[in-house]
Amino acid sequence: MRDTNGAVVEVVVVGGGIAGASLAGALAGAGRSVMVLEATETFTDRVRGESMMPWGVAEADRLGVGAILRGAGAHIAPLWRRYGESDVEPRDIPVGMLVPGIEGTLNLHHPTACQALLDGAAAAGAEVRRGVRDLSISQDGPEPFLSFTQGGDRHRLAAGLVVGADGRSSVVRRAIGVELDRLDATAAVVGLLLDGVDGPVDHDVVAEHDRGMSLVLHQGSGRARGYHVVPIEDRARYAGPDGAAAFLADLRDGPPRLAEMARAATPAGPCATFPNVQSWTDAPAVGSAVLIGDAAGQSDPSIGCGLSVAMRDARTMRDQILDGASTAADFAPYAAERVETMRRLRGIADVLVGASVLPGDDRAERRARFAEAMATMHPEVFPLVVGMFAGPETVPVELIDRGVPEVLRAA
């Protein structure tokens, strides 16, 4: 074993993905000594979120990484077109008008985004180490000690602060003894990267159908990420070697707009299915270690806010660290804000998944009531949907406290 660095590294960020790389770059750019420990040698398509809601784009800009994502080829969608089960014409959602200064949702291939942000962190002065294995953390002394293997050597270093940004299976979370509260999955989200997608790219599409709900989110040049959101009972529909073929077949057998977009499409990556588990913790910091992004719990992927949560976490953490925060007590404001953000996102997901995806003899009726509530800007429904795009803090707290609106409840 040997010391990697003779001095204490101010901040060690474990995980070089969206949240970790963004935070590392922002802190390094502000003059802090930062090391990033990333397990992968190369980012690959693991079917992660690739559309950032306008409120997340605003956070990225505040953090200083929005330009990096745009420069990496991000596609901006100023409009979403939603086709209800009985709709002949779409119902437009002007997502580019919901957050001042933000033109719409930002779509970018996840591996491309991670690499661009990690390169940006290195350019800002962060030390980036990849291929890190067998990480362990000790908080017995005045500073946390980390040990890890890289390139066949065992390294040990001290850190003023450890930030766990290492995803849903976080090593840091386990090391500091944080357990997540969870809600059981009610739906499954299936993703597939597509090439050869037809049609205009000035809008993204979401459509209800007899299997659940599907989305096609453009990345430009004929590439898009497709998603099916189906009841959890159907989670195996797209599994195995024929999963991608089944995914495309269902797009082509769906509403006319989806069929038109998918008629010449081909798979450009793996097909993967994830349950819409929601998780959170009231205490994301222990000692001189703190969790951000999915390591601290995830929102329902059905509502596509995971990247936005990651950006808000990174931006909040940047601000608090630069203001002197370094212990669990210091991060209490971050913890409180995140608890409320995740609570509101659970409320939004309950409404959207319950109205459009969950099975039952009354699903068509639920969908019709949801469409009518949106068309009339129902005061108990419309703000919840807008909050998905504009930010959960825009949703009146009494709507979250009330739960699923009466107008949308199952018969």
mmCIF file of C-alpha atoms in Angstrom:
data_model
loop_
_atom_site.group_PDB
_atom_site.id
_atom_site.type_symbol
_atom_site.label_atom_id
_atom_site.label_comp_id
_atom_site.label_asym_id
_atom_site.label_seq_id
_atom_site.Cartn_x
_atom_site.Cartn_y
_atom_site.Cartn_z
ATOM 1 C CA MET A 1 0.000 0.000 0.000
ATOM 2 C CA ARG A 2 1.219 3.524 -0.702
ATOM 3 C CA ASP A 3 0.020 7.082 -0.338
ATOM 4 C CA THR A 4 -1.481 8.482 -3.518
ATOM 5 C CA ASN A 5 -1.014 12.039 -2.350
ATOM 6 C CA GLY A 6 1.150 13.303 0.480
ATOM 7 C CA ALA A 7 -1.341 16.046 1.358
ATOM 8 C CA VAL A 8 -4.987 15.704 2.303
ATOM 9 C CA VAL A 9 -7.232 16.037 -0.746
ATOM 10 C CA GLU A 10 -9.925 18.566 0.086
ATOM 11 C CA VAL A 11 -12.732 16.692 -1.694
ATOM 12 C CA VAL A 12 -12.716 13.146 -3.024
ATOM 13 C CA VAL A 13 -15.673 12.457 -5.306
ATOM 14 C CA VAL A 14 -16.447 8.767 -5.712
ATOM 15 C CA GLY A 15 -18.164 8.325 -9.072
ATOM 16 C CA GLY A 16 -17.427 10.257 -12.242
ATOM 17 C CA GLY A 17 -20.902 10.213 -13.773
ATOM 18 C CA ILE A 18 -23.322 13.108 -14.231
ATOM 19 C CA ALA A 19 -23.529 14.306 -10.626
ATOM 20 C CA GLY A 20 -19.961 13.512 -9.582
ATOM 21 C CA ALA A 21 -18.199 14.954 -12.625
ATOM 22 C CA SER A 22 -20.339 18.106 -12.538
ATOM 23 C CA LEU A 23 -19.567 18.750 -8.878
ATOM 24 C CA ALA A 24 -15.862 17.971 -9.300
ATOM 25 C CA GLY A 25 -15.514 20.396 -12.184
ATOM 26 C CA ALA A 26 -17.335 23.167 -10.333
ATOM 27 C CA LEU A 27 -15.214 22.755 -7.191
ATOM 28 C CA ALA A 28 -11.931 22.464 -9.087
ATOM 29 C CA GLY A 29 -12.827 25.548 -11.082
ATOM 30 C CA ALA A 30 -13.290 27.393 -7.787
ATOM 31 C CA GLY A 31 -9.765 26.440 -6.718
ATOM 32 C CA ARG A 32 -10.435 23.427 -4.500
ATOM 33 C CA SER A 33 -8.251 20.315 -4.649
ATOM 34 C CA VAL A 34 -10.481 17.557 -5.988
ATOM 35 C CA MET A 35 -9.919 13.910 -6.895
ATOM 36 C CA VAL A 36 -12.466 11.823 -8.797
ATOM 37 C CA LEU A 37 -12.439 8.039 -8.375
ATOM 38 C CA GLU A 38 -14.326 6.297 -11.190
ATOM 39 C CA ALA A 39 -14.738 2.544 -11.521
ATOM 40 C CA THR A 40 -15.082 2.389 -15.306
ATOM 41 C CA GLU A 41 -12.343 2.792 -17.864
ATOM 42 C CA THR A 42 -14.896 3.768 -20.526
ATOM 43 C CA PHE A 43 -18.508 4.885 -20.234
ATOM 44 C CA THR A 44 -20.881 2.516 -22.026
ATOM 45 C CA ASP A 45 -24.622 2.545 -22.722
ATOM 46 C CA ARG A 46 -26.287 1.241 -19.565
ATOM 47 C CA VAL A 47 -29.704 2.685 -20.504
ATOM 48 C CA ARG A 48 -29.714 5.586 -18.089
ATOM 49 C CA GLY A 49 -31.700 8.809 -18.251
ATOM 50 C CA GLU A 50 -30.917 10.945 -21.282
ATOM 51 C CA SER A 51 -33.484 13.751 -21.136
ATOM 52 C CA MET A 52 -32.976 16.562 -18.653
ATOM 53 C CA MET A 53 -36.037 18.553 -17.647
ATOM 54 C CA PRO A 54 -35.907 22.362 -17.994
ATOM 55 C CA TRP A 55 -35.479 22.810 -14.235
ATOM 56 C CA GLY A 56 -32.456 20.534 -14.391
ATOM 57 C CA VAL A 57 -31.013 22.457 -17.335
ATOM 58 C CA ALA A 58 -31.347 25.632 -15.268
ATOM 59 C CA GLU A 59 -29.414 23.932 -12.454
ATOM 60 C CA ALA A 60 -26.743 22.811 -14.935
ATOM 61 C CA ASP A 61 -26.347 26.388 -16.106
ATOM 62 C CA ARG A 62 -26.083 27.659 -12.525
ATOM 63 C CA LEU A 63 -23.435 25.018 -11.899
ATOM 64 C CA GLY A 64 -21.519 26.050 -15.004
ATOM 65 C CA VAL A 65 -21.788 22.772 -16.919
ATOM 66 C CA GLY A 66 -24.709 23.529 -19.219
ATOM 67 C CA ALA A 67 -22.348 24.802 -21.897
ATOM 68 C CA ILE A 68 -20.342 21.555 -21.690
ATOM 69 C CA LEU A 69 -23.455 19.490 -22.385
ATOM 70 C CA ARG A 70 -24.561 21.706 -25.245
ATOM 71 C CA GLY A 71 -21.043 21.630 -26.672
ATOM 72 C CA ALA A 72 -21.070 17.825 -26.553
ATOM 73 C CA GLY A 73 -23.976 17.810 -29.008
ATOM 74 C CA ALA A 74 -27.044 17.976 -26.787
ATOM 75 C CA HIS A 75 -30.361 18.294 -28.610
ATOM 76 C CA ILE A 76 -32.908 20.755 -27.214
ATOM 77 C CA ALA A 77 -36.608 19.900 -27.529
ATOM 78 C CA PRO A 78 -38.799 23.001 -27.061
ATOM 79 C CA LEU A 79 -42.044 21.049 -27.356
ATOM 80 C CA TRP A 80 -43.507 17.746 -26.168
ATOM 81 C CA ARG A 81 -46.475 16.297 -28.029
ATOM 82 C CA ARG A 82 -48.664 14.028 -25.939
ATOM 83 C CA TYR A 83 -51.089 11.600 -27.556
ATOM 84 C CA GLY A 84 -53.728 10.360 -25.159
ATOM 85 C CA GLU A 85 -55.305 6.966 -25.705
ATOM 86 C CA SER A 86 -58.323 8.475 -27.475
ATOM 87 C CA ASP A 87 -56.651 11.538 -28.998
ATOM 88 C CA VAL A 88 -56.657 12.075 -32.753
ATOM 89 C CA GLU A 89 -54.637 15.278 -32.428
ATOM 90 C CA PRO A 90 -51.796 15.721 -29.933
ATOM 91 C CA ARG A 91 -51.923 17.899 -26.868
ATOM 92 C CA ASP A 92 -48.837 20.113 -26.946
ATOM 93 C CA ILE A 93 -46.754 20.833 -23.854
ATOM 94 C CA PRO A 94 -44.574 23.928 -24.490
ATOM 95 C CA VAL A 95 -41.679 22.795 -22.302
ATOM 96 C CA GLY A 96 -39.484 25.593 -23.653
ATOM 97 C CA MET A 97 -41.739 28.196 -22.032
ATOM 98 C CA LEU A 98 -41.837 26.857 -18.471
ATOM 99 C CA VAL A 99 -38.478 27.981 -17.051
ATOM 100 C CA PRO A 100 -37.195 31.480 -17.897
ATOM 101 C CA GLY A 101 -34.146 31.390 -20.140
ATOM 102 C CA ILE A 102 -34.354 27.628 -20.797
ATOM 103 C CA GLU A 103 -35.356 26.607 -24.318
ATOM 104 C CA GLY A 104 -36.627 23.119 -23.516
ATOM 105 C CA THR A 105 -35.585 19.666 -22.383
ATOM 106 C CA LEU A 106 -31.973 18.669 -23.089
ATOM 107 C CA ASN A 107 -31.345 15.241 -24.654
ATOM 108 C CA LEU A 108 -27.861 13.731 -24.837
ATOM 109 C CA HIS A 109 -26.507 10.171 -24.972
ATOM 110 C CA HIS A 110 -25.606 9.320 -21.379
ATOM 111 C CA PRO A 111 -22.046 8.025 -22.025
ATOM 112 C CA THR A 112 -21.318 11.136 -24.112
ATOM 113 C CA ALA A 113 -22.588 13.395 -21.347
ATOM 114 C CA CYS A 114 -20.562 11.604 -18.654
ATOM 115 C CA GLN A 115 -17.340 11.766 -20.677
ATOM 116 C CA ALA A 116 -17.797 15.426 -21.551
ATOM 117 C CA LEU A 117 -18.416 16.365 -17.919
ATOM 118 C CA LEU A 118 -15.484 14.285 -16.671
ATOM 119 C CA ASP A 119 -13.207 15.848 -19.297
ATOM 120 C CA GLY A 120 -14.478 19.230 -18.140
ATOM 121 C CA ALA A 121 -13.626 18.386 -14.530
ATOM 122 C CA ALA A 122 -10.089 17.378 -15.532
ATOM 123 C CA ALA A 123 -9.681 20.565 -17.564
ATOM 124 C CA ALA A 124 -10.774 22.577 -14.512
ATOM 125 C CA GLY A 125 -8.000 20.972 -12.431
ATOM 126 C CA ALA A 126 -9.578 17.884 -10.855
ATOM 127 C CA GLU A 127 -7.412 14.768 -10.694
ATOM 128 C CA VAL A 128 -9.340 11.944 -12.372
ATOM 129 C CA ARG A 129 -8.521 8.306 -11.652
ATOM 130 C CA ARG A 130 -10.324 5.580 -13.622
ATOM 131 C CA GLY A 131 -10.382 1.840 -13.216
ATOM 132 C CA VAL A 132 -10.684 2.136 -9.445
ATOM 133 C CA ARG A 133 -11.508 -1.123 -7.651
ATOM 134 C CA ASP A 134 -12.021 -2.445 -4.096
ATOM 135 C CA LEU A 135 -12.737 0.938 -2.547
ATOM 136 C CA SER A 136 -12.988 1.144 1.238
ATOM 137 C CA ILE A 137 -13.569 4.139 3.515
ATOM 138 C CA SER A 138 -12.691 4.687 7.168
ATOM 139 C CA GLN A 139 -13.857 7.651 9.264
ATOM 140 C CA ASP A 140 -12.009 6.722 12.446
ATOM 141 C CA GLY A 141 -9.605 9.682 12.379
ATOM 142 C CA PRO A 142 -9.987 13.450 11.886
ATOM 143 C CA GLU A 143 -10.284 12.946 8.138
ATOM 144 C CA PRO A 144 -11.781 10.035 6.201
ATOM 145 C CA PHE A 145 -9.244 7.622 4.753
ATOM 146 C CA LEU A 146 -9.864 5.888 1.451
ATOM 147 C CA SER A 147 -8.033 2.914 0.050
ATOM 148 C CA PHE A 148 -8.485 1.491 -3.424
ATOM 149 C CA THR A 149 -6.803 -0.527 -6.130
ATOM 150 C CA GLN A 150 -5.839 0.963 -9.476
ATOM 151 C CA GLY A 151 -3.579 -0.536 -12.093
ATOM 152 C CA GLY A 152 -2.583 -3.377 -9.784
ATOM 153 C CA ASP A 153 -1.427 -1.062 -6.977
ATOM 154 C CA ARG A 154 -3.129 -0.382 -3.670
ATOM 155 C CA HIS A 155 -3.462 3.298 -2.778
ATOM 156 C CA ARG A 156 -4.398 5.121 0.412
ATOM 157 C CA LEU A 157 -5.235 8.769 0.899
ATOM 158 C CA ALA A 158 -6.884 11.155 3.320
ATOM 159 C CA ALA A 159 -9.773 13.422 2.344
ATOM 160 C CA GLY A 160 -11.298 16.446 3.969
ATOM 161 C CA LEU A 161 -14.666 15.371 2.549
ATOM 162 C CA VAL A 162 -15.880 12.307 0.651
ATOM 163 C CA VAL A 163 -18.787 12.759 -1.749
ATOM 164 C CA GLY A 164 -20.531 9.560 -2.794
ATOM 165 C CA ALA A 165 -21.810 10.028 -6.335
ATOM 166 C CA ASP A 166 -21.529 6.354 -7.216
ATOM 167 C CA GLY A 167 -25.080 5.511 -8.165
ATOM 168 C CA ARG A 168 -27.821 3.173 -7.068
ATOM 169 C CA SER A 169 -25.443 0.504 -5.728
ATOM 170 C CA SER A 170 -23.277 3.047 -3.925
ATOM 171 C CA VAL A 171 -20.165 1.721 -2.191
ATOM 172 C CA VAL A 172 -19.929 4.956 -0.204
ATOM 173 C CA ARG A 173 -23.501 4.588 1.026
ATOM 174 C CA ARG A 174 -22.779 1.106 2.331
ATOM 175 C CA ALA A 175 -19.482 2.200 3.880
ATOM 176 C CA ILE A 176 -21.091 4.979 5.919
ATOM 177 C CA GLY A 177 -24.087 2.859 6.918
ATOM 178 C CA VAL A 178 -26.902 4.776 5.229
ATOM 179 C CA GLU A 179 -29.993 2.733 4.345
ATOM 180 C CA LEU A 180 -32.623 3.967 1.919
ATOM 181 C CA ASP A 181 -36.373 4.001 2.389
ATOM 182 C CA ARG A 182 -38.084 2.515 -0.661
ATOM 183 C CA LEU A 183 -41.459 2.205 -2.351
ATOM 184 C CA ASP A 184 -42.191 -0.994 -4.196
ATOM 185 C CA ALA A 185 -42.221 -0.782 -7.981
ATOM 186 C CA THR A 186 -45.564 -0.415 -9.727
ATOM 187 C CA ALA A 187 -44.236 -0.078 -13.281
ATOM 188 C CA ALA A 188 -41.208 -0.973 -15.381
ATOM 189 C CA VAL A 189 -39.292 1.432 -17.595
ATOM 190 C CA VAL A 190 -37.678 -0.062 -20.697
ATOM 191 C CA GLY A 191 -35.115 1.875 -22.752
ATOM 192 C CA LEU A 192 -33.510 1.392 -26.151
ATOM 193 C CA LEU A 193 -31.281 3.722 -28.172
ATOM 194 C CA LEU A 194 -32.517 4.007 -31.755
ATOM 195 C CA ASP A 195 -30.984 5.065 -35.065
ATOM 196 C CA GLY A 196 -32.926 5.870 -38.215
ATOM 197 C CA VAL A 197 -35.828 7.585 -36.427
ATOM 198 C CA ASP A 198 -38.085 9.367 -38.919
ATOM 199 C CA GLY A 199 -39.889 12.670 -38.650
ATOM 200 C CA PRO A 200 -39.267 16.217 -37.427
ATOM 201 C CA VAL A 201 -36.957 16.695 -34.451
ATOM 202 C CA ASP A 202 -38.510 19.920 -33.164
ATOM 203 C CA HIS A 203 -40.598 17.992 -30.641
ATOM 204 C CA ASP A 204 -40.483 14.863 -28.506
ATOM 205 C CA VAL A 205 -43.398 12.455 -28.301
ATOM 206 C CA VAL A 206 -45.208 10.642 -25.489
ATOM 207 C CA ALA A 207 -48.187 8.402 -26.255
ATOM 208 C CA GLU A 208 -50.571 6.190 -24.318
ATOM 209 C CA HIS A 209 -51.579 2.799 -25.683
ATOM 210 C CA ASP A 210 -53.002 -0.521 -24.545
ATOM 211 C CA ARG A 211 -49.687 -1.679 -23.037
ATOM 212 C CA GLY A 212 -48.930 1.484 -21.103
ATOM 213 C CA MET A 213 -47.064 4.555 -22.342
ATOM 214 C CA SER A 214 -44.160 5.160 -24.748
ATOM 215 C CA LEU A 215 -41.779 8.055 -25.355
ATOM 216 C CA VAL A 216 -39.396 8.948 -28.173
ATOM 217 C CA LEU A 217 -36.868 11.630 -27.220
ATOM 218 C CA HIS A 218 -34.732 12.997 -30.056
ATOM 219 C CA GLN A 219 -30.948 13.373 -29.899
ATOM 220 C CA GLY A 220 -30.530 14.659 -33.459
ATOM 221 C CA SER A 221 -29.314 13.139 -36.743
ATOM 222 C CA GLY A 222 -31.954 10.408 -36.675
ATOM 223 C CA ARG A 223 -30.978 9.148 -33.219
ATOM 224 C CA ALA A 224 -33.402 8.994 -30.308
ATOM 225 C CA ARG A 225 -33.907 7.228 -27.021
ATOM 226 C CA GLY A 226 -37.132 5.262 -26.881
ATOM 227 C CA TYR A 227 -38.883 4.211 -23.690
ATOM 228 C CA HIS A 228 -41.809 1.970 -22.855
ATOM 229 C CA VAL A 229 -43.413 2.373 -19.430
ATOM 230 C CA VAL A 230 -45.501 -0.699 -18.653
ATOM 231 C CA PRO A 231 -47.124 -2.265 -15.570
ATOM 232 C CA ILE A 232 -44.618 -4.110 -13.401
ATOM 233 C CA GLU A 233 -46.355 -7.379 -14.267
ATOM 234 C CA ASP A 234 -45.100 -6.937 -17.851
ATOM 235 C CA ARG A 235 -41.460 -6.296 -16.896
ATOM 236 C CA ALA A 236 -40.226 -9.421 -18.721
ATOM 237 C CA ARG A 237 -41.811 -8.473 -22.046
ATOM 238 C CA TYR A 238 -38.567 -6.991 -23.400
ATOM 239 C CA ALA A 239 -36.072 -9.308 -21.711
ATOM 240 C CA GLY A 240 -33.618 -11.646 -23.395
ATOM 241 C CA PRO A 241 -32.026 -11.670 -26.848
ATOM 242 C CA ASP A 242 -35.288 -10.744 -28.579
ATOM 243 C CA GLY A 243 -35.980 -7.784 -26.306
ATOM 244 C CA ALA A 244 -34.936 -5.081 -28.797
ATOM 245 C CA ALA A 245 -37.035 -6.652 -31.555
ATOM 246 C CA ALA A 246 -40.059 -6.765 -29.254
ATOM 247 C CA PHE A 247 -39.435 -3.143 -28.245
ATOM 248 C CA LEU A 248 -39.448 -1.974 -31.865
ATOM 249 C CA ALA A 249 -42.409 -4.147 -32.770
ATOM 250 C CA ASP A 250 -44.454 -2.530 -30.017
ATOM 251 C CA LEU A 251 -43.472 0.961 -31.184
ATOM 252 C CA ARG A 252 -44.554 0.093 -34.711
ATOM 253 C CA ASP A 253 -47.775 -1.430 -33.432
ATOM 254 C CA GLY A 254 -48.541 1.608 -31.306
ATOM 255 C CA PRO A 255 -50.275 4.907 -32.070
ATOM 256 C CA PRO A 256 -49.728 6.163 -35.647
ATOM 257 C CA ARG A 257 -47.194 8.835 -34.658
ATOM 258 C CA LEU A 258 -44.980 6.293 -32.895
ATOM 259 C CA ALA A 259 -45.316 3.820 -35.751
ATOM 260 C CA GLU A 260 -44.284 6.484 -38.258
ATOM 261 C CA MET A 261 -41.201 7.455 -36.251
ATOM 262 C CA ALA A 262 -40.106 3.844 -35.748
ATOM 263 C CA ARG A 263 -40.778 2.411 -39.206
ATOM 264 C CA ALA A 264 -37.101 2.501 -40.277
ATOM 265 C CA ALA A 265 -35.509 2.568 -36.818
ATOM 266 C CA THR A 266 -32.819 0.124 -35.758
ATOM 267 C CA PRO A 267 -31.336 -0.627 -32.311
ATOM 268 C CA ALA A 268 -28.188 1.340 -31.489
ATOM 269 C CA GLY A 269 -27.547 -0.093 -28.030
ATOM 270 C CA PRO A 270 -28.809 -2.576 -25.467
ATOM 271 C CA CYS A 271 -32.423 -2.938 -24.409
ATOM 272 C CA ALA A 272 -32.783 -2.824 -20.627
ATOM 273 C CA THR A 273 -35.645 -2.813 -18.140
ATOM 274 C CA PHE A 274 -35.704 -1.117 -14.740
ATOM 275 C CA PRO A 275 -38.418 -1.127 -12.056
ATOM 276 C CA ASN A 276 -39.752 2.289 -11.105
ATOM 277 C CA VAL A 277 -38.431 1.980 -7.560
ATOM 278 C CA GLN A 278 -38.425 5.223 -5.583
ATOM 279 C CA SER A 279 -35.927 5.594 -2.752
ATOM 280 C CA TRP A 280 -34.674 8.282 -0.407
ATOM 281 C CA THR A 281 -32.966 8.978 2.905
ATOM 282 C CA ASP A 282 -33.563 11.653 5.505
ATOM 283 C CA ALA A 283 -29.846 11.628 6.388
ATOM 284 C CA PRO A 284 -27.573 11.609 3.298
ATOM 285 C CA ALA A 285 -24.490 12.683 5.291
ATOM 286 C CA VAL A 286 -22.512 10.881 7.995
ATOM 287 C CA GLY A 287 -19.375 12.371 9.506
ATOM 288 C CA SER A 288 -17.345 13.871 6.657
ATOM 289 C CA ALA A 289 -19.095 11.912 3.893
ATOM 290 C CA VAL A 290 -22.187 12.911 1.947
ATOM 291 C CA LEU A 291 -24.249 11.315 -0.819
ATOM 292 C CA ILE A 292 -25.600 12.938 -3.994
ATOM 293 C CA GLY A 293 -27.472 11.745 -7.071
ATOM 294 C CA ASP A 294 -28.845 8.208 -7.131
ATOM 295 C CA ALA A 295 -26.509 7.252 -4.286
ATOM 296 C CA ALA A 296 -28.812 9.302 -2.039
ATOM 297 C CA GLY A 297 -31.982 7.788 -3.528
ATOM 298 C CA GLN A 298 -33.759 7.950 -6.858
ATOM 299 C CA SER A 299 -36.996 9.389 -8.154
ATOM 300 C CA ASP A 300 -39.400 7.335 -10.256
ATOM 301 C CA PRO A 301 -37.685 7.024 -13.675
ATOM 302 C CA SER A 302 -41.145 7.142 -15.278
ATOM 303 C CA ILE A 303 -41.174 10.919 -14.823
ATOM 304 C CA GLY A 304 -37.650 11.464 -16.134
ATOM 305 C CA CYS A 305 -36.354 13.763 -13.393
ATOM 306 C CA GLY A 306 -33.272 11.786 -12.341
ATOM 307 C CA LEU A 307 -30.775 13.931 -14.252
ATOM 308 C CA SER A 308 -32.390 17.088 -12.920
ATOM 309 C CA VAL A 309 -32.116 15.815 -9.347
ATOM 310 C CA ALA A 310 -28.436 15.037 -9.983
ATOM 311 C CA MET A 311 -27.805 18.572 -11.212
ATOM 312 C CA ARG A 312 -29.630 20.133 -8.274
ATOM 313 C CA ASP A 313 -27.702 17.959 -5.833
ATOM 314 C CA ALA A 314 -24.376 18.911 -7.434
ATOM 315 C CA ARG A 315 -25.220 22.598 -7.533
ATOM 316 C CA THR A 316 -26.433 22.645 -3.918
ATOM 317 C CA MET A 317 -23.378 20.700 -2.788
ATOM 318 C CA ARG A 318 -21.057 23.067 -4.689
ATOM 319 C CA ASP A 319 -22.630 26.064 -2.975
ATOM 320 C CA GLN A 320 -22.477 24.568 0.516
ATOM 321 C CA ILE A 321 -18.908 23.276 0.202
ATOM 322 C CA LEU A 322 -17.682 26.653 -1.045
ATOM 323 C CA ASP A 323 -19.508 28.190 1.917
ATOM 324 C CA GLY A 324 -17.466 26.003 4.285
ATOM 325 C CA ALA A 325 -19.628 22.910 4.825
ATOM 326 C CA SER A 326 -17.684 19.712 5.569
ATOM 327 C CA THR A 327 -19.659 17.666 8.119
ATOM 328 C CA ALA A 328 -23.071 16.039 8.386
ATOM 329 C CA ALA A 329 -24.310 18.879 10.578
ATOM 330 C CA ASP A 330 -23.201 21.414 7.978
ATOM 331 C CA PHE A 331 -25.141 19.560 5.272
ATOM 332 C CA ALA A 332 -28.455 19.642 7.146
ATOM 333 C CA PRO A 333 -29.893 22.265 4.726
ATOM 334 C CA TYR A 334 -29.015 20.062 1.757
ATOM 335 C CA ALA A 335 -30.633 17.060 3.445
ATOM 336 C CA ALA A 336 -33.828 18.956 4.237
ATOM 337 C CA GLU A 337 -34.129 20.379 0.721
ATOM 338 C CA ARG A 338 -33.539 16.986 -0.865
ATOM 339 C CA VAL A 339 -36.091 15.237 1.348
ATOM 340 C CA GLU A 340 -38.744 17.711 0.240
ATOM 341 C CA THR A 341 -37.721 17.534 -3.429
ATOM 342 C CA MET A 342 -38.009 13.752 -3.418
ATOM 343 C CA ARG A 343 -41.335 13.867 -1.571
ATOM 344 C CA ARG A 344 -42.798 16.178 -4.184
ATOM 345 C CA LEU A 345 -41.456 14.051 -7.026
ATOM 346 C CA ARG A 346 -43.137 11.010 -5.472
ATOM 347 C CA GLY A 347 -46.407 12.929 -5.510
ATOM 348 C CA ILE A 348 -45.960 13.812 -9.188
ATOM 349 C CA ALA A 349 -45.113 10.215 -10.084
ATOM 350 C CA ASP A 350 -48.139 8.868 -8.212
ATOM 351 C CA VAL A 351 -50.400 10.986 -10.394
ATOM 352 C CA LEU A 352 -48.746 10.412 -13.776
ATOM 353 C CA VAL A 353 -48.121 6.671 -13.431
ATOM 354 C CA GLY A 354 -51.484 6.098 -11.779
ATOM 355 C CA ALA A 355 -53.370 7.963 -14.472
ATOM 356 C CA SER A 356 -51.629 6.562 -17.548
ATOM 357 C CA VAL A 357 -49.893 3.261 -16.818
ATOM 358 C CA LEU A 358 -51.312 1.210 -13.948
ATOM 359 C CA PRO A 359 -53.630 -1.551 -15.191
ATOM 360 C CA GLY A 360 -57.281 -1.950 -14.308
ATOM 361 C CA ASP A 361 -60.737 -2.042 -15.829
ATOM 362 C CA ASP A 362 -60.989 1.718 -15.331
ATOM 363 C CA ARG A 363 -57.680 2.688 -16.997
ATOM 364 C CA ALA A 364 -59.336 4.180 -20.096
ATOM 365 C CA GLU A 365 -61.613 6.197 -17.829
ATOM 366 C CA ARG A 366 -58.668 7.384 -15.722
ATOM 367 C CA ARG A 367 -56.828 8.463 -18.842
ATOM 368 C CA ALA A 368 -59.856 10.344 -20.134
ATOM 369 C CA ARG A 369 -60.252 12.169 -16.811
ATOM 370 C CA PHE A 370 -56.550 13.015 -16.806
ATOM 371 C CA ALA A 371 -56.734 14.393 -20.360
ATOM 372 C CA GLU A 372 -59.763 16.492 -19.459
ATOM 373 C CA ALA A 373 -58.057 17.781 -16.312
ATOM 374 C CA MET A 374 -55.025 18.841 -18.333
ATOM 375 C CA ALA A 375 -57.125 20.456 -21.077
ATOM 376 C CA THR A 376 -59.048 22.526 -18.508
ATOM 377 C CA MET A 377 -55.942 23.240 -16.388
ATOM 378 C CA HIS A 378 -57.555 21.604 -13.377
ATOM 379 C CA PRO A 379 -56.041 23.314 -10.310
ATOM 380 C CA GLU A 380 -55.346 19.991 -8.562
ATOM 381 C CA VAL A 381 -53.772 18.262 -11.582
ATOM 382 C CA PHE A 382 -52.201 20.772 -13.965
ATOM 383 C CA PRO A 383 -49.633 22.162 -11.474
ATOM 384 C CA LEU A 384 -48.377 18.631 -10.745
ATOM 385 C CA VAL A 385 -47.604 17.967 -14.398
ATOM 386 C CA VAL A 386 -46.036 21.388 -14.880
ATOM 387 C CA GLY A 387 -43.874 20.685 -11.835
ATOM 388 C CA MET A 388 -42.258 17.750 -13.614
ATOM 389 C CA PHE A 389 -40.846 20.197 -16.174
ATOM 390 C CA ALA A 390 -40.580 23.436 -14.167
ATOM 391 C CA GLY A 391 -39.383 21.949 -10.885
ATOM 392 C CA PRO A 392 -41.090 20.229 -7.945
ATOM 393 C CA GLU A 393 -40.793 23.385 -5.861
ATOM 394 C CA THR A 394 -43.353 25.032 -8.178
ATOM 395 C CA VAL A 395 -46.059 22.594 -7.038
ATOM 396 C CA PRO A 396 -48.153 23.987 -4.160
ATOM 397 C CA VAL A 397 -47.333 21.961 -1.060
ATOM 398 C CA GLU A 398 -51.022 21.418 -0.277
ATOM 399 C CA LEU A 399 -51.383 19.415 -3.501
ATOM 400 C CA ILE A 400 -48.579 17.093 -2.438
ATOM 401 C CA ASP A 401 -50.025 16.763 1.060
ATOM 402 C CA ARG A 402 -53.459 15.929 -0.383
ATOM 403 C CA GLY A 403 -52.207 13.016 -2.463
ATOM 404 C CA VAL A 404 -53.732 11.793 -5.715
ATOM 405 C CA PRO A 405 -56.516 14.240 -6.671
ATOM 406 C CA GLU A 406 -60.049 12.899 -6.297
ATOM 407 C CA VAL A 407 -60.706 13.456 -9.994
ATOM 408 C CA LEU A 408 -58.002 10.901 -10.888
ATOM 409 C CA ARG A 409 -58.579 8.235 -8.252
ATOM 410 C CA ALA A 410 -59.449 4.737 -9.356
ATOM 411 C CA ALA A 411 -63.130 3.909 -9.338
#
